[in-house]
């Protein structure tokens, strides 16, 4: 790799521009990373507020607060906002901040495009959110946009489609940037197998993004033409098939869920060794497992469609392929456990969230495995069992790890230490309430409660009420996080050291930089690359 | 620190506690009433227990390590970072477990797929938001939608406590009646959007896709009433299109079939007689509430942009022919009610919307006219098929 | 530190924001237009203008920076990777439509015709007597009778045109590398001309389809896949040809050197990609 040293552009240099323009026109990876992170945190609360509307309506049987149509549009928008507005951008934000710092680069490889991908995200979300105020309401066919139902959407329809296009463009640009950065901007001596796992997992995630976002764009484009230009892709009368949409969607959708979990794996693989004071166990197998999961993610999509009436060969094939994912994922879980084994552990908040992640993600993975068994999935499908499954893999997994990452790197970003006591309170409230929130949903699903319904039979009342209570506790405890972040930016509990966590600089490059990290990261490439896991 | 540990242990325990409670009957998947549903249940329990055991193994190791290998206890970190043997072991063992799961799963799947040699066939069509049942062997045909009591109670601000409604949201006006110990083949399709037919006690669900036919079968062992719901989001009232299957002894079923045939004959007679406007309007009110109110709203105000208002609609207050034509053949999202309602109900609701909901046109349509239209279309369909 | 080793990190950029705003406005305009709202077209044109302004401004900036020697080898690698993966994403986009074609031809249409039906032909309950065949406009004869598009004739000619243009652009590239300016310019002119010729013939083919053959976007799933695939491809040819024109202009200005010509290379890659997609189209849409 060629040397990567920053030399600033001759006309103007010296730090950021002033005022609001600083943010609008910035090309600095840290500024952009910050914007991504702040935006996604806001979206987390927007999406969460929608979830609380859902949970409030489901508190008791009977319709109390919202109309069924609006309820469906809340379900739809909640998922879209959380997936495309909160979780994905949050990881892109982390990538922006951390990848250059971890590989010893001055910035991202394509800084202008970096700026554009952020604004495309904002544009996409704005367009999507605007549909809520249109005649006929927002899209209400579920985040999966299945036709023919989605074709019944009112004025919101073309806006939602174009919003997806914008979000897709944003993700693709972000992913291209990350790939170019990782391949081209590593400091001398930073071999591929020396990169921190966060970098590895993001590299693989970026490939997933580039491969599947365009497919999603294609799928929604077909929806658009079916609705407005007389095509018959999804209409049997003309020889098409509504199920075709589902195939295309899930070809995107399944990798999409791994897009939301792989960077999580990376963060956890970065955090656990630091607090176990041990090298990560099985670095190489972690890399291979990630790659294998990514590969499998392309060939298992129809496990979301066991009930659509595929030929038996399809049912069996997709069942077998899906089951296989448990193997590389298991390898990861075991590696993390082995990393903790015989370590010298301390339990600061990032570690607490990471441990909770390992436990709760495993539970979510187990239910995933149960659903991959086709005959039983014919019972689980579209019930609350699956709602429980994916929230276990998304909230106590992706979201918890985002919180862990926040606490882990906040001192590096701001130069100040966060308030550990309140942070632990945040953790315990979250860890307990999340189980009150989502565990009962397993029972509901098994007992026969379908998903996406605003009202339910009375035998489901008790667990729904408990779940709703959990939701409100969980939701409001997240305000603590906001408080802590603001408090830390304002000074927190004092200045952080450069290394922040004991011996962290043995693990990864960012801890060799001053806290807060300087505006320009490695203007000269680092000379010593941490490589503890190598023999 | 100590407190935190205790809390953690408590949390872990409670998760296991709940995990075990899983096995409790009311919280768990139903065993159902067919062989297939029992196989599915067994499969479910098998995987569940495998997961519980693997989980216990992993979590115990982890918590042992968390407890013993912590810095506050003075444990020094070792620096090993891989061990090929264990890595191979923990790849092979899960693989073996998974193969062990796949084998029974494949068996059950193949069994479910085999629709050959059915004794009778029922065609099921999903509509927004009701089910249509067509007994292909004896011509019985009817629609099945949410029962009136639930429908009243589920309206926002109805003031009716759902707990007082028997089988709230799980009851229908016309249940599907089937004989037990009979291999029944179901053919699923849909008229508008995708629906999914799910009765947990039968052990499976199947999507009803517009324009395509899916099949599935069941062989019910035990007489009883089995309830389920539409499981695929199909729009606004997706939560309100339940399924009720009544499984009877074969003799009772035969009787039921006879009754249905008599009722059909009576219906035809009713259509022949001449009705007054008052009679039709009175009858039409309930038909409207059950069939139309979900889109056009109970008071006929519609939903701007999606469903036009009935109150004051130029079509409803205009030429009756045009109104009947739109109701009969449908238009866009407006379903075709021509074959969905019987002649009397059709005429009743058509007359009701002209003379109720704030409209007062004063005219009416006789059921016999509708019956004539229905017969004409039926004849047409027959010639089409030649 | 020699300039050779530096990685150029730009510090300010208004164009991304302008471009995003333009694109969003344009799409919102199209959406409004599709909804039948009167401000649609105005918004659309306004957004599109902003977008074009962005393209012009941004490319001019890149060109001038490149000319003033700010981009070294390493920056070039980033750009090449960017282009490569962008093209990959485009391939996946086309993949969705090819996938739809494959699925309808091999699965949904045969199923509608009764393939894999259970006992008796249960599809007869819905689509009395429909026999699966390709091309088709489906069991309901959507869009009325039509004549399918043959492969030999215009499409074959178009294939030859595009293949030739692939050769000419490579010839131009060789000219660039060998510092033969004349060959570079001629090669590019030929490529651009062939590109526009292709688009023209394609437009003629569409005209025929609509006016003579009854084949439209609404002709069931055959019409849908045919026009969407060839249409998106045609759109890409247009974009490619316009980009080639820009490159031609820059070559004429003497912008490129054998060491530094990412602009040229990126567009040439894009052109080859368009070429390869056409081969796929020719085989799967026209021939088979
Ligand atoms: C981050 C998100 C995420 C992740 C990581 C996963 C992970 C998995 N998911 Fe999940 N899934 C979703 C998000 C996710 N899922 C979402 C959002 C939906 C619903 C979408 C919608 O319909 O709206 C969904 C739906 C979904 C379905 C469709 C259900 C249905 O609609 O009927 C299925 C079916 O197979 C499935 C399976 C799996 C499997 C097998 C995994 C595996 O990756 C899990 C692997 C992990 C483990 C198995 C645990 C650890 C392993 C060990 C400890 C090893 C040893 C174990 C054994 C040998 C038992 N998922
Ligand atoms: C990353 C993705 C993600 C995340 C983080 C979440 C988070 C949550 N989700 Fe969601 N969810 C999905 C992805 C996600 N979900 C998806 C994909 C679906 C499927 C959609 C479909 O069927 O199409 C779904 C569906 C779904 C359903 C099923 C709806 C239905 O089927 O009808 C439910 C019901 O309980 C639910 C609940 C929740 C809750 C309570 C949270 C909680 O974690 C939220 C936490 C709450 C907050 C963070 C709120 C904080 C707000 C305040 C405290 C208010 C303060 C106010 C201001 C400051 C203004 N979600
Ligand atoms: Cu019908 Cu849901
Ligand atoms: Cu999946």
JSON list of C-alpha atoms in Angstrom, two decimals, chain C residues 164-248:
[
{"chain": "C", "resi": 164, "resn": "UNK", "atom": "CA", "xyz": [-17.56, -1.93, -31.92]},
{"chain": "C", "resi": 165, "resn": "UNK", "atom": "CA", "xyz": [-17.80, 0.99, -29.55]},
{"chain": "C", "resi": 166, "resn": "UNK", "atom": "CA", "xyz": [-16.09, -1.15, -26.93]},
{"chain": "C", "resi": 167, "resn": "UNK", "atom": "CA", "xyz": [-13.25, -1.64, -29.36]},
{"chain": "C", "resi": 168, "resn": "UNK", "atom": "CA", "xyz": [-13.02, 2.04, -30.28]},
{"chain": "C", "resi": 169, "resn": "UNK", "atom": "CA", "xyz": [-12.85, 3.16, -26.68]},
{"chain": "C", "resi": 170, "resn": "UNK", "atom": "CA", "xyz": [-10.04, 0.70, -26.04]},
{"chain": "C", "resi": 171, "resn": "UNK", "atom": "CA", "xyz": [-8.28, 1.94, -29.14]},
{"chain": "C", "resi": 172, "resn": "UNK", "atom": "CA", "xyz": [-8.59, 5.47, -27.77]},
{"chain": "C", "resi": 173, "resn": "UNK", "atom": "CA", "xyz": [-7.15, 4.30, -24.49]},
{"chain": "C", "resi": 174, "resn": "UNK", "atom": "CA", "xyz": [-4.15, 2.84, -26.28]},
{"chain": "C", "resi": 175, "resn": "UNK", "atom": "CA", "xyz": [-3.77, 6.16, -28.02]},
{"chain": "C", "resi": 176, "resn": "UNK", "atom": "CA", "xyz": [-3.78, 7.90, -24.67]},
{"chain": "C", "resi": 177, "resn": "UNK", "atom": "CA", "xyz": [-1.17, 5.57, -23.24]},
{"chain": "C", "resi": 178, "resn": "UNK", "atom": "CA", "xyz": [1.02, 5.92, -26.31]},
{"chain": "C", "resi": 179, "resn": "UNK", "atom": "CA", "xyz": [0.55, 9.70, -26.25]},
{"chain": "C", "resi": 180, "resn": "UNK", "atom": "CA", "xyz": [-1.11, 9.56, -29.67]},
{"chain": "C", "resi": 181, "resn": "UNK", "atom": "CA", "xyz": [-3.52, 12.40, -29.23]},
{"chain": "C", "resi": 182, "resn": "UNK", "atom": "CA", "xyz": [-5.00, 11.94, -32.64]},
{"chain": "C", "resi": 183, "resn": "UNK", "atom": "CA", "xyz": [-5.90, 8.32, -32.00]},
{"chain": "C", "resi": 184, "resn": "UNK", "atom": "CA", "xyz": [-7.34, 9.25, -28.61]},
{"chain": "C", "resi": 185, "resn": "UNK", "atom": "CA", "xyz": [-9.63, 11.91, -30.04]},
{"chain": "C", "resi": 186, "resn": "UNK", "atom": "CA", "xyz": [-10.72, 9.88, -33.02]},
{"chain": "C", "resi": 187, "resn": "UNK", "atom": "CA", "xyz": [-11.39, 6.85, -30.91]},
{"chain": "C", "resi": 188, "resn": "UNK", "atom": "CA", "xyz": [-13.52, 8.87, -28.53]},
{"chain": "C", "resi": 189, "resn": "UNK", "atom": "CA", "xyz": [-15.45, 10.57, -31.30]},
{"chain": "C", "resi": 190, "resn": "UNK", "atom": "CA", "xyz": [-16.22, 7.20, -32.82]},
{"chain": "C", "resi": 191, "resn": "UNK", "atom": "CA", "xyz": [-17.32, 5.82, -29.46]},
{"chain": "C", "resi": 192, "resn": "UNK", "atom": "CA", "xyz": [-19.61, 8.73, -28.70]},
{"chain": "C", "resi": 193, "resn": "UNK", "atom": "CA", "xyz": [-21.08, 8.55, -32.18]},
{"chain": "C", "resi": 194, "resn": "UNK", "atom": "CA", "xyz": [-21.70, 4.83, -31.92]},
{"chain": "C", "resi": 195, "resn": "UNK", "atom": "CA", "xyz": [-23.26, 5.35, -28.50]},
{"chain": "C", "resi": 196, "resn": "UNK", "atom": "CA", "xyz": [-25.74, 7.90, -29.74]},
{"chain": "C", "resi": 197, "resn": "UNK", "atom": "CA", "xyz": [-26.43, 5.81, -32.82]},
{"chain": "C", "resi": 198, "resn": "UNK", "atom": "CA", "xyz": [-27.32, 2.95, -30.52]},
{"chain": "C", "resi": 199, "resn": "UNK", "atom": "CA", "xyz": [-29.70, 5.14, -28.56]},
{"chain": "C", "resi": 200, "resn": "UNK", "atom": "CA", "xyz": [-31.29, 6.38, -31.75]},
{"chain": "C", "resi": 201, "resn": "UNK", "atom": "CA", "xyz": [-31.89, 2.89, -33.06]},
{"chain": "C", "resi": 202, "resn": "UNK", "atom": "CA", "xyz": [-33.24, 1.84, -29.73]},
{"chain": "C", "resi": 203, "resn": "UNK", "atom": "CA", "xyz": [-35.69, 4.73, -29.80]},
{"chain": "C", "resi": 204, "resn": "UNK", "atom": "CA", "xyz": [-36.74, 3.64, -33.26]},
{"chain": "C", "resi": 205, "resn": "UNK", "atom": "CA", "xyz": [-37.25, 0.10, -32.02]},
{"chain": "C", "resi": 206, "resn": "UNK", "atom": "CA", "xyz": [-39.49, 1.38, -29.22]},
{"chain": "C", "resi": 207, "resn": "UNK", "atom": "CA", "xyz": [-41.45, 3.43, -31.71]},
{"chain": "C", "resi": 208, "resn": "UNK", "atom": "CA", "xyz": [-42.06, 0.36, -33.81]},
{"chain": "C", "resi": 209, "resn": "UNK", "atom": "CA", "xyz": [-42.99, -1.69, -30.78]},
{"chain": "C", "resi": 210, "resn": "UNK", "atom": "CA", "xyz": [-45.58, 0.81, -29.65]},
{"chain": "C", "resi": 211, "resn": "UNK", "atom": "CA", "xyz": [-46.99, 1.69, -33.03]},
{"chain": "C", "resi": 212, "resn": "UNK", "atom": "CA", "xyz": [-46.66, -1.42, -35.13]},
{"chain": "C", "resi": 213, "resn": "UNK", "atom": "CA", "xyz": [-46.40, -4.37, -32.81]},
{"chain": "C", "resi": 214, "resn": "UNK", "atom": "CA", "xyz": [-48.77, -3.51, -29.99]},
{"chain": "C", "resi": 215, "resn": "UNK", "atom": "CA", "xyz": [-45.91, -4.18, -27.59]},
{"chain": "C", "resi": 216, "resn": "UNK", "atom": "CA", "xyz": [-45.96, -1.74, -24.69]},
{"chain": "C", "resi": 217, "resn": "UNK", "atom": "CA", "xyz": [-44.84, -1.48, -21.10]},
{"chain": "C", "resi": 218, "resn": "UNK", "atom": "CA", "xyz": [-48.33, -2.69, -20.28]},
{"chain": "C", "resi": 219, "resn": "UNK", "atom": "CA", "xyz": [-48.07, -5.89, -22.33]},
{"chain": "C", "resi": 220, "resn": "UNK", "atom": "CA", "xyz": [-48.08, -8.15, -19.33]},
{"chain": "C", "resi": 221, "resn": "UNK", "atom": "CA", "xyz": [-44.89, -9.39, -17.86]},
{"chain": "C", "resi": 222, "resn": "UNK", "atom": "CA", "xyz": [-43.14, -9.72, -21.21]},
{"chain": "C", "resi": 223, "resn": "UNK", "atom": "CA", "xyz": [-43.67, -6.05, -21.93]},
{"chain": "C", "resi": 224, "resn": "UNK", "atom": "CA", "xyz": [-42.68, -5.14, -18.40]},
{"chain": "C", "resi": 225, "resn": "UNK", "atom": "CA", "xyz": [-39.41, -7.02, -18.38]},
{"chain": "C", "resi": 226, "resn": "UNK", "atom": "CA", "xyz": [-38.58, -6.13, -21.97]},
{"chain": "C", "resi": 227, "resn": "UNK", "atom": "CA", "xyz": [-39.02, -2.39, -21.57]},
{"chain": "C", "resi": 228, "resn": "UNK", "atom": "CA", "xyz": [-37.65, -2.10, -18.07]},
{"chain": "C", "resi": 229, "resn": "UNK", "atom": "CA", "xyz": [-34.47, -3.98, -18.91]},
{"chain": "C", "resi": 230, "resn": "UNK", "atom": "CA", "xyz": [-33.81, -2.38, -22.25]},
{"chain": "C", "resi": 231, "resn": "UNK", "atom": "CA", "xyz": [-35.04, 0.97, -20.95]},
{"chain": "C", "resi": 232, "resn": "UNK", "atom": "CA", "xyz": [-32.70, 1.09, -17.99]},
{"chain": "C", "resi": 233, "resn": "UNK", "atom": "CA", "xyz": [-29.93, -0.09, -20.24]},
{"chain": "C", "resi": 234, "resn": "UNK", "atom": "CA", "xyz": [-30.71, 2.61, -22.79]},
{"chain": "C", "resi": 235, "resn": "UNK", "atom": "CA", "xyz": [-30.66, 5.17, -20.00]},
{"chain": "C", "resi": 236, "resn": "UNK", "atom": "CA", "xyz": [-27.22, 3.96, -18.97]},
{"chain": "C", "resi": 237, "resn": "UNK", "atom": "CA", "xyz": [-26.00, 4.21, -22.55]},
{"chain": "C", "resi": 238, "resn": "UNK", "atom": "CA", "xyz": [-27.17, 7.81, -22.61]},
{"chain": "C", "resi": 239, "resn": "UNK", "atom": "CA", "xyz": [-25.39, 8.61, -19.38]},
{"chain": "C", "resi": 240, "resn": "UNK", "atom": "CA", "xyz": [-22.28, 6.83, -20.62]},
{"chain": "C", "resi": 241, "resn": "UNK", "atom": "CA", "xyz": [-22.32, 8.68, -23.91]},
{"chain": "C", "resi": 242, "resn": "UNK", "atom": "CA", "xyz": [-22.69, 12.01, -22.15]},
{"chain": "C", "resi": 243, "resn": "UNK", "atom": "CA", "xyz": [-19.80, 11.17, -19.85]},
{"chain": "C", "resi": 244, "resn": "UNK", "atom": "CA", "xyz": [-17.76, 10.12, -22.85]},
{"chain": "C", "resi": 245, "resn": "UNK", "atom": "CA", "xyz": [-18.49, 13.49, -24.44]},
{"chain": "C", "resi": 246, "resn": "UNK", "atom": "CA", "xyz": [-17.13, 15.21, -21.37]},
{"chain": "C", "resi": 247, "resn": "UNK", "atom": "CA", "xyz": [-14.04, 13.04, -21.55]},
{"chain": "C", "resi": 248, "resn": "UNK", "atom": "CA", "xyz": [-13.72, 13.85, -25.22]}
]
